[in-house]
Every structure is written in structure tokens, then in C-alpha cells.
Tab-separated table of C-alpha atoms in Angstrom:
chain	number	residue	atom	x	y	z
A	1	UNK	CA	7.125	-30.049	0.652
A	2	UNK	CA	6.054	-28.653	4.045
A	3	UNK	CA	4.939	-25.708	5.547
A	4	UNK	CA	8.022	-25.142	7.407
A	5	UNK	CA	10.227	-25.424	4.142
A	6	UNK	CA	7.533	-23.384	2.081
A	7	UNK	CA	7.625	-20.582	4.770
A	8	UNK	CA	11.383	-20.598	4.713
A	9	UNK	CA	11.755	-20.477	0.809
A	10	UNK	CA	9.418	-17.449	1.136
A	11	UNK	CA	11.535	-15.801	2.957
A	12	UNK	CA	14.587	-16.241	0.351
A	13	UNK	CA	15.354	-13.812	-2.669
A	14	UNK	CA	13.770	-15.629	-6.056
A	15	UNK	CA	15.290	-15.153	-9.162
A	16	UNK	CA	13.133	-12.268	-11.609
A	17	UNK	CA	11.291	-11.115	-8.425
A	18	UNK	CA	11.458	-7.345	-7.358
A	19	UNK	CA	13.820	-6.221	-4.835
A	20	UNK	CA	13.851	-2.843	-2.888
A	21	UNK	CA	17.922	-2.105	-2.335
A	22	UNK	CA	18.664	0.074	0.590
A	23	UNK	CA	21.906	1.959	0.421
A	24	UNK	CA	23.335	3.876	3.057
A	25	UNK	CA	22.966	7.140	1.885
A	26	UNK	CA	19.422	6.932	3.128
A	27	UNK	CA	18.508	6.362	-0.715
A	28	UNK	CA	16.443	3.227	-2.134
A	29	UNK	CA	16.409	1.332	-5.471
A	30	UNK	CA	13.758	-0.911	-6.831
A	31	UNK	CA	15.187	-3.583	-9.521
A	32	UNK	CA	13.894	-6.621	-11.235
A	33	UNK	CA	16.671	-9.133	-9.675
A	34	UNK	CA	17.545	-11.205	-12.951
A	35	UNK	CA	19.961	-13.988	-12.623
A	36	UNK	CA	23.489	-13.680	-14.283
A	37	UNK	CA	23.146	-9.597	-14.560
A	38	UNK	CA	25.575	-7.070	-12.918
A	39	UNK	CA	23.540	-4.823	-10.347
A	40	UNK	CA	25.014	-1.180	-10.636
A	41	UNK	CA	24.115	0.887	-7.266
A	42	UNK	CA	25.964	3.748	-8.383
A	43	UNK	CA	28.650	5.248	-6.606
A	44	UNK	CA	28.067	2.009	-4.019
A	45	UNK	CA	29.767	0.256	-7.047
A	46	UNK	CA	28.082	-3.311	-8.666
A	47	UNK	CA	27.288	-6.413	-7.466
A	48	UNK	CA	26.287	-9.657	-9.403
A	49	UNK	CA	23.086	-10.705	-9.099
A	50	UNK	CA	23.402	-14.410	-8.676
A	51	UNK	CA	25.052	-13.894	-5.264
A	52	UNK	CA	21.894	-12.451	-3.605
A	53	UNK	CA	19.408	-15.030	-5.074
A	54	UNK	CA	18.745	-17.823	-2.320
A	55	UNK	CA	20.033	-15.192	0.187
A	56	UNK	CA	17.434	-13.733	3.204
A	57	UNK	CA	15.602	-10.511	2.692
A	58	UNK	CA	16.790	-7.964	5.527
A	59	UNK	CA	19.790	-9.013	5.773
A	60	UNK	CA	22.851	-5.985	4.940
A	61	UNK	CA	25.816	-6.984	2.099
A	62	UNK	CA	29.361	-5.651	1.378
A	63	UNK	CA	30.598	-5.158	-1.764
A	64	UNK	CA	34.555	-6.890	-1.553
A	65	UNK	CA	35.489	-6.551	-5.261
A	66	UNK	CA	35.065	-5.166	-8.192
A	67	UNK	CA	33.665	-8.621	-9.942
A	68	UNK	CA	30.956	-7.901	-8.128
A	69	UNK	CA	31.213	-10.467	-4.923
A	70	UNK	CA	29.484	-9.676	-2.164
A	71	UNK	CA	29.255	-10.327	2.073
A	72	UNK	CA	27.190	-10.140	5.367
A	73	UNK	CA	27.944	-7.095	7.224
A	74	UNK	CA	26.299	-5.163	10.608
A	75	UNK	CA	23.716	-3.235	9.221
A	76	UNK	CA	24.828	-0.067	8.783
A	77	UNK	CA	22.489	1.890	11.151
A	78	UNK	CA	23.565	0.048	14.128
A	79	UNK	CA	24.874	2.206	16.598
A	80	UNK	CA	26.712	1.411	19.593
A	81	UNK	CA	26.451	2.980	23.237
A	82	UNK	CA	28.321	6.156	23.939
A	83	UNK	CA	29.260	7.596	27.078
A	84	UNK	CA	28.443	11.054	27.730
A	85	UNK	CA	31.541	13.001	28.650
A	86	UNK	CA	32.026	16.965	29.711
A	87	UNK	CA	33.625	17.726	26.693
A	88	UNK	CA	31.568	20.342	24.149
A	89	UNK	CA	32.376	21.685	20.738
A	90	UNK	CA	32.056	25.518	22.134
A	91	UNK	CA	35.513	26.509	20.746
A	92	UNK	CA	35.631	23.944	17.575
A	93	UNK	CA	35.928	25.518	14.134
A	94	UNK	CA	34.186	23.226	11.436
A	95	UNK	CA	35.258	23.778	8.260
A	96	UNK	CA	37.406	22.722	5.595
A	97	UNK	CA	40.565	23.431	6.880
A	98	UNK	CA	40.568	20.661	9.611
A	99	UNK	CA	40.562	18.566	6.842
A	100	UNK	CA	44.694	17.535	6.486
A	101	UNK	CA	43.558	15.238	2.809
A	102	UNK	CA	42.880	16.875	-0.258
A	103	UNK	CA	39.808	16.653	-2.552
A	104	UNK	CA	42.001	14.493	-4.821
A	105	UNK	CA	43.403	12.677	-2.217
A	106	UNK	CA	40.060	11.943	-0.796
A	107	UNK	CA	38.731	10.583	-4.309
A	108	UNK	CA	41.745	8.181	-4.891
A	109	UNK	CA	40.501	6.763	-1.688
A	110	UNK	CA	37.309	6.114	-2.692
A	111	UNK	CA	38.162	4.653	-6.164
A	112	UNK	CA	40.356	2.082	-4.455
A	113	UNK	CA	37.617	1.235	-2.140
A	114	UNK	CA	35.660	1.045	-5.449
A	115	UNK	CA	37.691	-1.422	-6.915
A	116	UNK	CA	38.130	-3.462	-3.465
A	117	UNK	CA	41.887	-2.529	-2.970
A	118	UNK	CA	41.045	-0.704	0.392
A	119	UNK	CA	38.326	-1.628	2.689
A	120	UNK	CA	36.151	0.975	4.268
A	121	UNK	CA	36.849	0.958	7.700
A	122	UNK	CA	40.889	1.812	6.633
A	123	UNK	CA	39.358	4.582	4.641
A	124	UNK	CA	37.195	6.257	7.461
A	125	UNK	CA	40.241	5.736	9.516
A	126	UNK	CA	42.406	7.978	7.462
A	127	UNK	CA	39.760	10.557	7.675
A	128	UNK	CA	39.473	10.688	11.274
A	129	UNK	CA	43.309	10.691	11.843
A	130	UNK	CA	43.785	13.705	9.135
A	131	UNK	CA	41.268	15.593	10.797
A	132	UNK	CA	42.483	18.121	13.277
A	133	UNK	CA	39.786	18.654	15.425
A	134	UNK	CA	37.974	15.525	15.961
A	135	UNK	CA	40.194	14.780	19.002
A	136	UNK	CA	38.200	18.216	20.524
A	137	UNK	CA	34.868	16.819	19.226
A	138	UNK	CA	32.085	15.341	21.451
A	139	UNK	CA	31.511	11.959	21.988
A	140	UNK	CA	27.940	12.279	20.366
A	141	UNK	CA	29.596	14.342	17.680
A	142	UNK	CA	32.447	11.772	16.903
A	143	UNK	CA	29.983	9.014	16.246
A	144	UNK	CA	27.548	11.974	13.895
A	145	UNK	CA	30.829	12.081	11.879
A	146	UNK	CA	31.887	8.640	11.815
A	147	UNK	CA	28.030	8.018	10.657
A	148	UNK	CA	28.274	10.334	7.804
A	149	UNK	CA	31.740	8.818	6.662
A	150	UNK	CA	29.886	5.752	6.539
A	151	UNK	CA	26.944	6.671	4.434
A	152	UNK	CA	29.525	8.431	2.066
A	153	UNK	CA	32.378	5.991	1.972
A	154	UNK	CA	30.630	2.260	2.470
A	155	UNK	CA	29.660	-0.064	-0.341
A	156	UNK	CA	27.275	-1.642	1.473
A	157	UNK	CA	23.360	-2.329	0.746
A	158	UNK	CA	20.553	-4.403	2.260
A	159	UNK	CA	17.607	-5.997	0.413
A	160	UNK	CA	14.334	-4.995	1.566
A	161	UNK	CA	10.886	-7.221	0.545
A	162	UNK	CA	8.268	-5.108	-1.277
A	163	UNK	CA	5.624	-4.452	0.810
A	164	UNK	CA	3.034	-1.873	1.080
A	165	UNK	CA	4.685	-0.620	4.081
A	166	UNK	CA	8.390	-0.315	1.889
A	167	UNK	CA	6.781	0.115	-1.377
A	168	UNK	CA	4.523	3.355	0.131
A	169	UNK	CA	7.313	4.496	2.167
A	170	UNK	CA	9.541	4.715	-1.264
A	171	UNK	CA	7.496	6.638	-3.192
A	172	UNK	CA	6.230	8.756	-0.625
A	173	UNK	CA	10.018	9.859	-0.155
A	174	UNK	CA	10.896	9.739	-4.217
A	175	UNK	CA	7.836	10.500	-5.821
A	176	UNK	CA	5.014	11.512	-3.910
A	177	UNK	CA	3.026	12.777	-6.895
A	178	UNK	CA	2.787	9.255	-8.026
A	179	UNK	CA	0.619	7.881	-5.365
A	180	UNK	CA	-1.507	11.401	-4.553
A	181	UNK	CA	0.443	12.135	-1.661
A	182	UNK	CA	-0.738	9.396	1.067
A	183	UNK	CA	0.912	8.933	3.732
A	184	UNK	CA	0.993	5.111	5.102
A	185	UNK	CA	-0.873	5.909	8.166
A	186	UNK	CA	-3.686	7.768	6.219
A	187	UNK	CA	-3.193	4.075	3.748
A	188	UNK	CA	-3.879	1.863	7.248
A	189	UNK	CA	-6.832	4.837	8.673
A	190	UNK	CA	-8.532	3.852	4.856
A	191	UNK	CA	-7.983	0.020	5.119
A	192	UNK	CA	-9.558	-0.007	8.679
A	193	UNK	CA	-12.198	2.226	7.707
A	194	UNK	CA	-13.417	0.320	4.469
A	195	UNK	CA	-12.790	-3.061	6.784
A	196	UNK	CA	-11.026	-4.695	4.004
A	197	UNK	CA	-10.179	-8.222	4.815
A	198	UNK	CA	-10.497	-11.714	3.671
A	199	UNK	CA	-13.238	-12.872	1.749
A	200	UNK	CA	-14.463	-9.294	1.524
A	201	UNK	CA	-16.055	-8.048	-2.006
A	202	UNK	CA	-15.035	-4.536	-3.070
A	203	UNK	CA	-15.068	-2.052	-5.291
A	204	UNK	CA	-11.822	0.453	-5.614
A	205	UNK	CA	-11.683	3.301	-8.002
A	206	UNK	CA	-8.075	4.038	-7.617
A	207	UNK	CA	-5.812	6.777	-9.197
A	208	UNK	CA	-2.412	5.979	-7.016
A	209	UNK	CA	-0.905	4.008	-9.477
A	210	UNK	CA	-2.068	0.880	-7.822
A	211	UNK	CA	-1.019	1.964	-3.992
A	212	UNK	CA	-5.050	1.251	-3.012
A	213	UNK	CA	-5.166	-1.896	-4.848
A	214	UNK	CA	-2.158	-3.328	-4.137
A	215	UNK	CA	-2.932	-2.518	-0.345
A	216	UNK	CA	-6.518	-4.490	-0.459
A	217	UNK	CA	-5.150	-7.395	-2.464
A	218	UNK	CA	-2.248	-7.644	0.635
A	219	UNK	CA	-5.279	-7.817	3.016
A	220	UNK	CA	-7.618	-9.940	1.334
A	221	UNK	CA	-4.750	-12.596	0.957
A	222	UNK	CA	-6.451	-14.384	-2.283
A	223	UNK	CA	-9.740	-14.744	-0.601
A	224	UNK	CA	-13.356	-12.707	-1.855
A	225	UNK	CA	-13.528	-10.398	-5.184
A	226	UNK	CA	-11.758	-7.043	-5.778
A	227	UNK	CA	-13.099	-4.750	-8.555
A	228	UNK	CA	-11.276	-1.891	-9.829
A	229	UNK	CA	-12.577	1.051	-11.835
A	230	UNK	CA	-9.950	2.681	-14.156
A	231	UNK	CA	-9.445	5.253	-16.513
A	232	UNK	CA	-8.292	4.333	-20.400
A	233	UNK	CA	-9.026	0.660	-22.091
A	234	UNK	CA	-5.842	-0.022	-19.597
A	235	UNK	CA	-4.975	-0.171	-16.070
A	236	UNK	CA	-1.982	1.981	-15.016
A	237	UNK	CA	-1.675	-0.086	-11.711
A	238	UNK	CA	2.544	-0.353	-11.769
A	239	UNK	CA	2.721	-0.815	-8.154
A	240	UNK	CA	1.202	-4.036	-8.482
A	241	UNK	CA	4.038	-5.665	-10.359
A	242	UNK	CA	6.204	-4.532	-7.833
A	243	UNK	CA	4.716	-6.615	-5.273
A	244	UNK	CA	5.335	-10.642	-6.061
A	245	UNK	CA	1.815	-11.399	-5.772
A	246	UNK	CA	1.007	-15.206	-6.366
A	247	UNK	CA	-1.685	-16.260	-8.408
A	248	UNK	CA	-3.984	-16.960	-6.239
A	249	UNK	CA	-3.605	-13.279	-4.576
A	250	UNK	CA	-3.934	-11.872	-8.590
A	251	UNK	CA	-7.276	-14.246	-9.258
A	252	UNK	CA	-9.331	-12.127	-7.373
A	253	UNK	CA	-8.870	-8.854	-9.098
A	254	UNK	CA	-10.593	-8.160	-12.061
A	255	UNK	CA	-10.307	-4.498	-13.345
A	256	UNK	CA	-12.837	-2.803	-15.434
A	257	UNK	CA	-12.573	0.383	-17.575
A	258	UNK	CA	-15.164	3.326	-16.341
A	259	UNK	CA	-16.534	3.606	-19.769
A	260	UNK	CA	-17.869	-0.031	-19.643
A	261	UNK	CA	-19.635	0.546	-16.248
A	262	UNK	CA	-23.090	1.479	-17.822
A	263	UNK	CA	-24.983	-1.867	-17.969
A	264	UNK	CA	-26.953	-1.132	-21.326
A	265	UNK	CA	-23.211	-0.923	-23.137
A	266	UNK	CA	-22.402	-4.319	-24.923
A	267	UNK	CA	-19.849	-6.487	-25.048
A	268	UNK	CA	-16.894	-5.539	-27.127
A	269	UNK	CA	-17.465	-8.327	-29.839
A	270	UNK	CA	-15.551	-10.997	-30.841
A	271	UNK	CA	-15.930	-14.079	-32.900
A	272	UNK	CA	-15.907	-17.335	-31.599
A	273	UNK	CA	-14.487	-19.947	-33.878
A	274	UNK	CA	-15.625	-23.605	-34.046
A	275	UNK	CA	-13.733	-26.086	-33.744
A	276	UNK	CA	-12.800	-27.173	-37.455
A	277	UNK	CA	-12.279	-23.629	-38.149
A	278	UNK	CA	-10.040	-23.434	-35.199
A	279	UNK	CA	-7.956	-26.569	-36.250
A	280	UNK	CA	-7.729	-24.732	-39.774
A	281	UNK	CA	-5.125	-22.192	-38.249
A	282	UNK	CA	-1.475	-22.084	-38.415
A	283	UNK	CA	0.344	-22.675	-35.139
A	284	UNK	CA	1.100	-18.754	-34.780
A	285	UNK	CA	-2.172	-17.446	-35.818
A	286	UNK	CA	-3.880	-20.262	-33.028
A	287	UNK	CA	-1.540	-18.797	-30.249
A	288	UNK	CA	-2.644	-15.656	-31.484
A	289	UNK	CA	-6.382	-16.418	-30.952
A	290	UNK	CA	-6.074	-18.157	-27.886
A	291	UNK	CA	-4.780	-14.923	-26.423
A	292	UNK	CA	-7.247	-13.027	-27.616
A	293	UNK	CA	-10.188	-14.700	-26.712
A	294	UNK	CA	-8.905	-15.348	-23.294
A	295	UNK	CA	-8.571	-11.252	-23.329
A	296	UNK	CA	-12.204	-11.446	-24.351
A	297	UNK	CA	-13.583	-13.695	-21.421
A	298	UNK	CA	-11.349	-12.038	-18.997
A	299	UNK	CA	-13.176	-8.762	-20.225
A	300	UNK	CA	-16.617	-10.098	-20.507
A	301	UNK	CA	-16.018	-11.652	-16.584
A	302	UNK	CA	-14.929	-8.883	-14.664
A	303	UNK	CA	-18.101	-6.469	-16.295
A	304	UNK	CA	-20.048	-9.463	-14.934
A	305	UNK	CA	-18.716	-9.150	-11.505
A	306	UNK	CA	-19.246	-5.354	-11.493
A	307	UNK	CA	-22.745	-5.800	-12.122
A	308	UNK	CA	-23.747	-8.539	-10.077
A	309	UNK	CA	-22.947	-5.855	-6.998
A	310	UNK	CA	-23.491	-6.759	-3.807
A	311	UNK	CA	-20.329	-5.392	-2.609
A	312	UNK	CA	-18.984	-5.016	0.814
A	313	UNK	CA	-17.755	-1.248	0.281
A	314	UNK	CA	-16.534	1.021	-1.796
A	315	UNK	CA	-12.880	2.857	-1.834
A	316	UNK	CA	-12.659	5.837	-3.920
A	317	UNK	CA	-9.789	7.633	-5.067
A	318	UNK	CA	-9.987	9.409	-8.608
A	319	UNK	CA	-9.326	12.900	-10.050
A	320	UNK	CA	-12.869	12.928	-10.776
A	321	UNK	CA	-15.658	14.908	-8.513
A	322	UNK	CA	-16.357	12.310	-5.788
A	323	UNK	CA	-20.083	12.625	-5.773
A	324	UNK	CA	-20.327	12.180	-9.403
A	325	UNK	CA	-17.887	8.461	-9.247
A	326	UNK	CA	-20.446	7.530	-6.038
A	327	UNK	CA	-23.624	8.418	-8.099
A	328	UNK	CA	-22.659	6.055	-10.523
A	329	UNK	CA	-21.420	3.419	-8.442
A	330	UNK	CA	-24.018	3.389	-5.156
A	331	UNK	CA	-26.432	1.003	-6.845
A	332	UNK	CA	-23.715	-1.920	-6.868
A	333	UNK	CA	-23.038	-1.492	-3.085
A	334	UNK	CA	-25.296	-3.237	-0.028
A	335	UNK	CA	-26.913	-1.962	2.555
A	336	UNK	CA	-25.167	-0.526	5.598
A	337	UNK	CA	-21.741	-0.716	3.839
A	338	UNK	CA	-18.825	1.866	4.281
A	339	UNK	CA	-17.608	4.383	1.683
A	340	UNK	CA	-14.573	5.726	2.314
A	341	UNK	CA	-12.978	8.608	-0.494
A	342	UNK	CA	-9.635	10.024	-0.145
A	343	UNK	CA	-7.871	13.558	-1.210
A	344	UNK	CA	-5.105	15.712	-0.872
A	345	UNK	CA	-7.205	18.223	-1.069
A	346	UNK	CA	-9.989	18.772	1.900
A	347	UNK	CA	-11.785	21.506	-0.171
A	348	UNK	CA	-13.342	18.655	-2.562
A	349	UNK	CA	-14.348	16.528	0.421
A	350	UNK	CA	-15.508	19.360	1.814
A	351	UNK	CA	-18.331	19.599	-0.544
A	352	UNK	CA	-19.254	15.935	-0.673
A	353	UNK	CA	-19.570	15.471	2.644
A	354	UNK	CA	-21.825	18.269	2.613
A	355	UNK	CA	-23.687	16.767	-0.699
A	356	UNK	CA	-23.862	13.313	1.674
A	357	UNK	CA	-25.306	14.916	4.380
A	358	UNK	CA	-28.144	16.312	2.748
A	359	UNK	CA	-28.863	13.205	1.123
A	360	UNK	CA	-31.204	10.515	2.714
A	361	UNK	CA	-28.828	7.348	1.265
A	362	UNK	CA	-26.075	7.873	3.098
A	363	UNK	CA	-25.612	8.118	6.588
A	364	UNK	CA	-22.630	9.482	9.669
A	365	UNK	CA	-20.370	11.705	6.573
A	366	UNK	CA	-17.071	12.029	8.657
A	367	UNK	CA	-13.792	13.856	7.096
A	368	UNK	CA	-10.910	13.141	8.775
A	369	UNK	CA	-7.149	13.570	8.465
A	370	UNK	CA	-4.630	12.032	10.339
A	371	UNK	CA	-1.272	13.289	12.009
A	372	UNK	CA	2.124	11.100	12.558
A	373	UNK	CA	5.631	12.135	14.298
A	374	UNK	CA	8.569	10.450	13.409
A	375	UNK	CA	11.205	10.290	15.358
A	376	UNK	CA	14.750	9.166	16.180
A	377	UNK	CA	15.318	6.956	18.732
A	378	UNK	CA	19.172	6.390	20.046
A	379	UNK	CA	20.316	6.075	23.152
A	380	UNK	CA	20.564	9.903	25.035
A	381	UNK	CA	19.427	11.212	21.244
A	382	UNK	CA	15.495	10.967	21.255
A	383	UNK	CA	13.783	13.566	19.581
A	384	UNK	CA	11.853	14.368	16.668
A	385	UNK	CA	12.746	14.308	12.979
A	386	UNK	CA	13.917	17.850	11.706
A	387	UNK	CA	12.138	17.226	8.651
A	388	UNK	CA	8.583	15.725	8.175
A	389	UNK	CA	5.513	15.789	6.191
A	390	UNK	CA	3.155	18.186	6.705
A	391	UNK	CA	0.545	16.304	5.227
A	392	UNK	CA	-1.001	12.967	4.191
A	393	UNK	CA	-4.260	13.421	2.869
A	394	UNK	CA	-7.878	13.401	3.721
A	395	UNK	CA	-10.323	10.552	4.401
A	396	UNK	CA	-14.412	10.611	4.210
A	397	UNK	CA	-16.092	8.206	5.655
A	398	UNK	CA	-20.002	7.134	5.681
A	399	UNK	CA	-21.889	4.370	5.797
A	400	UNK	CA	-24.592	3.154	2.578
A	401	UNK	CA	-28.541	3.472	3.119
A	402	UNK	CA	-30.852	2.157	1.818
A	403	UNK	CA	-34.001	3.843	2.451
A	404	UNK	CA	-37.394	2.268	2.107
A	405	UNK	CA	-40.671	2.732	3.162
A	406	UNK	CA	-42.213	1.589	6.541
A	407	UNK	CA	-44.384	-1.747	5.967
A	408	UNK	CA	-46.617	-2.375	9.167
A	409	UNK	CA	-47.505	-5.888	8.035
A	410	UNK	CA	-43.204	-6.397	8.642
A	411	UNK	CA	-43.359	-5.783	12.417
A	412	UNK	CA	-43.172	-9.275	14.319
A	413	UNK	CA	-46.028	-9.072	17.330
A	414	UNK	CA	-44.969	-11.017	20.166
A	415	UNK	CA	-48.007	-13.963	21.644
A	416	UNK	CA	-47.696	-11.485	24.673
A	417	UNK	CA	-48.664	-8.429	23.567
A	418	UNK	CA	-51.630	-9.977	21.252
A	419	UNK	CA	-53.056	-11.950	23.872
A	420	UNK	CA	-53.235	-8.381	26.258
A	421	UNK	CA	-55.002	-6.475	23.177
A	422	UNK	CA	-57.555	-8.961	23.093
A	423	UNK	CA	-58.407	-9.312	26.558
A	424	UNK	CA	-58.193	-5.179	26.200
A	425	UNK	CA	-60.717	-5.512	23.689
A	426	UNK	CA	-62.716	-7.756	25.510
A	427	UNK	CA	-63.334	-5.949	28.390
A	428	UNK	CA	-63.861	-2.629	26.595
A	429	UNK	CA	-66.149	-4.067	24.016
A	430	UNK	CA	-70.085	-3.330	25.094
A	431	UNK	CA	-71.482	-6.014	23.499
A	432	UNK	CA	-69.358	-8.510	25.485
A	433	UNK	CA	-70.382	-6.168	28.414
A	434	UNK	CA	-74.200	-6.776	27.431
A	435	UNK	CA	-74.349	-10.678	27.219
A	436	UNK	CA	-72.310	-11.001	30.231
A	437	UNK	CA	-75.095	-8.809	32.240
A	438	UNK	CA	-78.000	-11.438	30.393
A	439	UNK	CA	-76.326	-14.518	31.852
A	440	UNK	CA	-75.725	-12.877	35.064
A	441	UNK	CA	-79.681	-11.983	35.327
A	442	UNK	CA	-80.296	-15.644	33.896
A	443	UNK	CA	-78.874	-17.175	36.582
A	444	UNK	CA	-80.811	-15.250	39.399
């Protein structure tokens, strides 16, 4: 197989791999695409899943029937030009009455588009030729109400890859609780600041559901050692089956539970049988023990690579007091390495960064918070969203120290500067001053 063909089939919808379904309401649906299983989307109506697998992510679907068959459409945001006219809706009335179709009228429509017995566009037709004031609307305001026909009336969806970009973006608009409020720029600001990339070796305590991990193990690409902290016996990371990681991208993470961080705690035990006792087992209860003592030496491994430290920075985002996570964390990370902690809340990186500052191991404790504008861009219709967070979160930056005392016998002398403090020496020394004066009067 080559790289061309490898990069292509990447870019193709797998069987049991997670899809993000965009809808046009505006609205978003994460499923598990299984093959041979009806997709329901709602009042978008079903689709079967076997028609999207093999199909290109990005790429916007109709539903035609009501068996569930689906295909290509224009996306649905796709907006064409529209000429400005002189026309205004000063004197237009919008409210029901305009409205020539009644509600039941209106649904009978919709459940024959439903069951693929009247497409859409003949449906958002009828609307606009019932309504009595459209002909007095706009040009701008024709296409706003064709728009919102669409959104209402089309069964159309488009699958969207899971990234952290999508995957933030979701949950940020569904369930923002989930991932502690952060926003993807203040995601990218933390990223950056940690300088997480390849071949990298971190430590993450995270508390998004997965959000930071997820985001470090899209960096790193499979490449260095990621090692996350978590509360419980059991990670809660559920973003990170969402992503159709490989792996080789999963083989670097190794997650360890904070009550296992202290190095004098052993080992949960765990017998290790010998071979003849092995071979003694029924076929059940050896499955059984090979899973279990691969859980064993897949705990046992990733304590080992918490305490072997040396790691390239730490990333901190827990419901704990900062200060107390980085006191028991700072002797695992090197030298001149960045810490990075985020909140929603600036009060409690407030008073670490004041706790850093005073403190002689770390050094430049910055709290920032960053700011975006979103806004919608159509021809003659630029301007900012109406409604946008107010918020992302707070970031606090500083770099590791390690302070030791100054060793004199460490400085590196240069041959230049030696050789000038010994002819110093030599000219200021008086008995060099004294035998030069005896061979002087020797001569004479």
C-alpha cells in the first residue's frame, strides 16, 4: 500500500469509528457509525449507515427516502450573491397572518418530505408563494427567510471528522460544564505555552474530561511520553474515545491515579504464576489472567514513567488548589521547563501566581486570558455574532527553577584572562621586584 492510497483511505468514513453529524439547524450529533444500523437524526428523519461508510468526511448528504438512502447535496450554508436593491421592509407587517398555509397544512408538508414523497425545494416553494408579503421583502431579507426554511424544512446533514477543533467546538456549544468552560483559543494559547509537540515528555493533570489530553496526544502525533494524573482508580477521559486515535498515538499515554503518585506507596500486588501452574488453567480462567496481569504491568509501567521525571512541562487543570497539585508534582519536572495551569475562575490563579512569585523555584508567573470575536462573513453582511462567549478561561504561565548554590570552582577561566593575572601578579609582587634590582646591580 502507498502513502498516497493510505492518505486517501484516511480521509474516508471507517466502519465503528466516531462521526460528528452536522444538521442544519445549527445542531450537532456525535454517533458511533456501526455498519448495517439505521441512523435516526430526529426530525431530519434516518439514514442507513452503510451508505456513508467509504464516503469523504465534509462532504453534505440528502436524505431521498424513507429506507434511509442518502445523496450529495450543496452544503447547506452556501449562499449565493445578492444584489442590493432600494426596496426596505419599512411598511411590512411580520406576523402570522402573511402566512396563507395552516399549521396542519404546514406539518403534512413536512411528513411527506419525511417520507421522501416531496422534495424540499417544492416545499420551501409553497411557503414562499403562500406568503403575502415576501414579494415586499428585501433582497437580503428574502434570502434570511429562504435560509430559515431551509434549516427547518431540509433533511440534509454533513459528516464532520472529530477533531479537537470540532470535538471542543461541540461541547463548548452543548455542554460547556463538561470541559471547564475553555474556549479553543484559550486550548491553542495552553498548547503553545506548554510547547507541546513531538517527542515532548509531559505531565497533564486534567479534569476536562479528556479535552487537555486528547489535545497533547493530537500534537505529539505518537512520538515522546504523556503522563496523566487522575482522580478515582479510573480515568474519566471520554473525549478520547471520540477521537480515532491509532495505536501508535494511544502507546504513549500512560495514566496514573493521584493516590499512587507518592513513591514510598507499593505496587498493588499480584501473583505471578509459573508456567506449569499457568498451563493448569481452563481456557476461560487463562484469558482471564492474561487480562489481568497485563492490567498489572500496564499499572506497574506508567508509575514507573511518573517517577523517572524528567519531564518537559507540566499542564495543570484540576478542581484541586493549584499550588498544592504543583507541590507535589515540581520534583518530576526539569529545569527551565514551563508550567502552565488553567481556570475559569481568575480568583484561584490569582493566589498562585502570587504563591509563585514569592517563591525562589519558579520564575516570570504570568496570568493571562484571552479574547476572540466571531463573526459572520457574507457578502454586504459582515458583522459580528449577536451572541458570543463572554469568557474562556484563564491561563498561568511560569517557567521551573531550579535553584542551587554558586560553585566558583564551575566558572570556565579563559587562557586570556589567566595569563594577564599572572603577569599582574608579577609585576606587583616585591619579591620579583627585589631579584630583578640584584641582577640589574650584578650586571654593572
Amino acid at each position: 500500500m502507498t502513502e498516497e492510497t493510505k492518505y486517501e483511505d484516511n480521509d474516508l468514513i471507517q466502519a465503528q469509528q466516531t462521526v460528528i453529524i452536522e444538521m442544519p439547524s445549527g445542531n450537532a450529533k456525535i454517533i458511533s457509525l456501526k455498519p448495517n444500523t439505521m441512523v435516526n437524526l430526529g426530525k431530519f428523519g434516518t439514514f442507513q449507515s452503510d451508505h456513508l461508510i467509504g464516503k469523504p468526511f465534509g462532504l453534505s448528504y440528502e436524505i431521498i427516502s424513507k429506507q434511509g438512502e442518502i445523496r450529495p447535496v450543496v452544503h447547506v450554508s452556501k449562499n449565493n450573491n445578492i444584489e442590493e436593491t432600494a426596496a426596505n421592509n419599512q411598511m411590512i407587517i411580520d406576523d402570522a397572518s402573511n402566512q396563507t398555509l395552516t399549521h396542519e397544512q404546514v406539518l403534512a408538508l413536512k411528513e411527506k418530505g419525511l417520507q421522501g414523497e416531496l422534495a424540499t425545494e417544492e416545499i420551501i416553494k409553497m411557503m414562499v408563494d403562500s406568503h403575502s408579503g415576501f414579494s415586499k421583502k428585501t433582497e437580503y431579507s428574502k434570502a434570511k427567510y429562504i435560509e430559515r426554511k431551509k434549516k427547518k424544512f431540509m433533511k440534509t446533514f454533513t459528516p464532520v471528522r472529530p477533531t479537537i477543533s470540532t470535538i471542543n467546538d461541540y461541547f463548548f456549544s452543548k455542554n460547556p460544564d463538561k470541559i471547564k468552560h475553555m474556549r479553543i483559543d484559550t486550548l491553542s494559547q495552553l498548547l503553545s505555552m506548554a510547547n507541546v509537540r513531538a517527542n515532548s515528555k509531559l505531565l497533564v493533570v486534567d479534569d476536562t474530561q479528556g479535552l487537555v489530553v486528547s489535545s497533547c496526544l493530537e500534537r505529539m502525533g505518537g512520538f515522546g511520553q504523556l503522563v496523566a494524573i487522575h482522580e478515582g482508580d479510573h480515568h474519566n477521559y471520554d473525549i478520547l474515545r471520540y477521537m480515532n486515535f491509532s495505536k501508535a498515538v494511544q502507546s504513549v499515554f500512560h495514566p496514573v491515579p493521584m493516590t499512587m503518585i507518592d513513591q514510598s506507596i507499593p505496587n498493588d500486588p499480584f501473583d505471578i504464576l509459573t508456567k506449569e501452574q499457568e498451563a493448569a488453567l481452563s481456557e476461560n480462567d487463562t484469558i482471564s489472567y492474561g487480562r489481568r496481569k497485563a492490567a498489572w504491568e500496564a499499572r506497574v509501567k506508567c508509575r514507573k514513567a511518573l517517577h523517572e521525571g524528567n519531564f518537559d512541562g507540566l499542564i495543570i487543570s484540576s478542581s484541586f488548589q493549584p499550588e498544592t497539585v504543583i507541590k507535589e508534582l515540581l520534583q518530576y519536572v526539569n529545569g527551565s521547563r514551563p508550567i502552565v495551569v488553567y481556570s475559569f475562575n481568575k480568583e484561584v490563579l490569582l493566589q498562585t501566581a502570587y504563591w509563585m512569585r514569592r517563591s525562589s523555584d519558579f520564575l516570570n508567573a504570568e496570568l493571562t486570558e484571552s479574547s476572540m470575536r466571531e463573526y459572520q462573513v457574507l457578502p454586504g453582511r459582515m458583522h459580528p455574532n449577536m451572541n458570543m462567549s463572554c469568557g474562556g478561561g484563564y491561563l498561568l504561565s511560569t517557567l521551573r527553577v531550579i535553584d542551587c548554590p554558586f560553585d566558583p570552582s564551575l566558572v570556565k577561566k579563559s587562557a586570556g584572562d589567566s595569563n594577564d593575572r599572572r603577569s599582574k601578579k608579577k609585576k606587583l609582587s616585591p619579591a620579583a621586584t627585589k631579584t630583578s634590582t640584584e641582577e640589574t646591580a650584578t650586571v654593572n
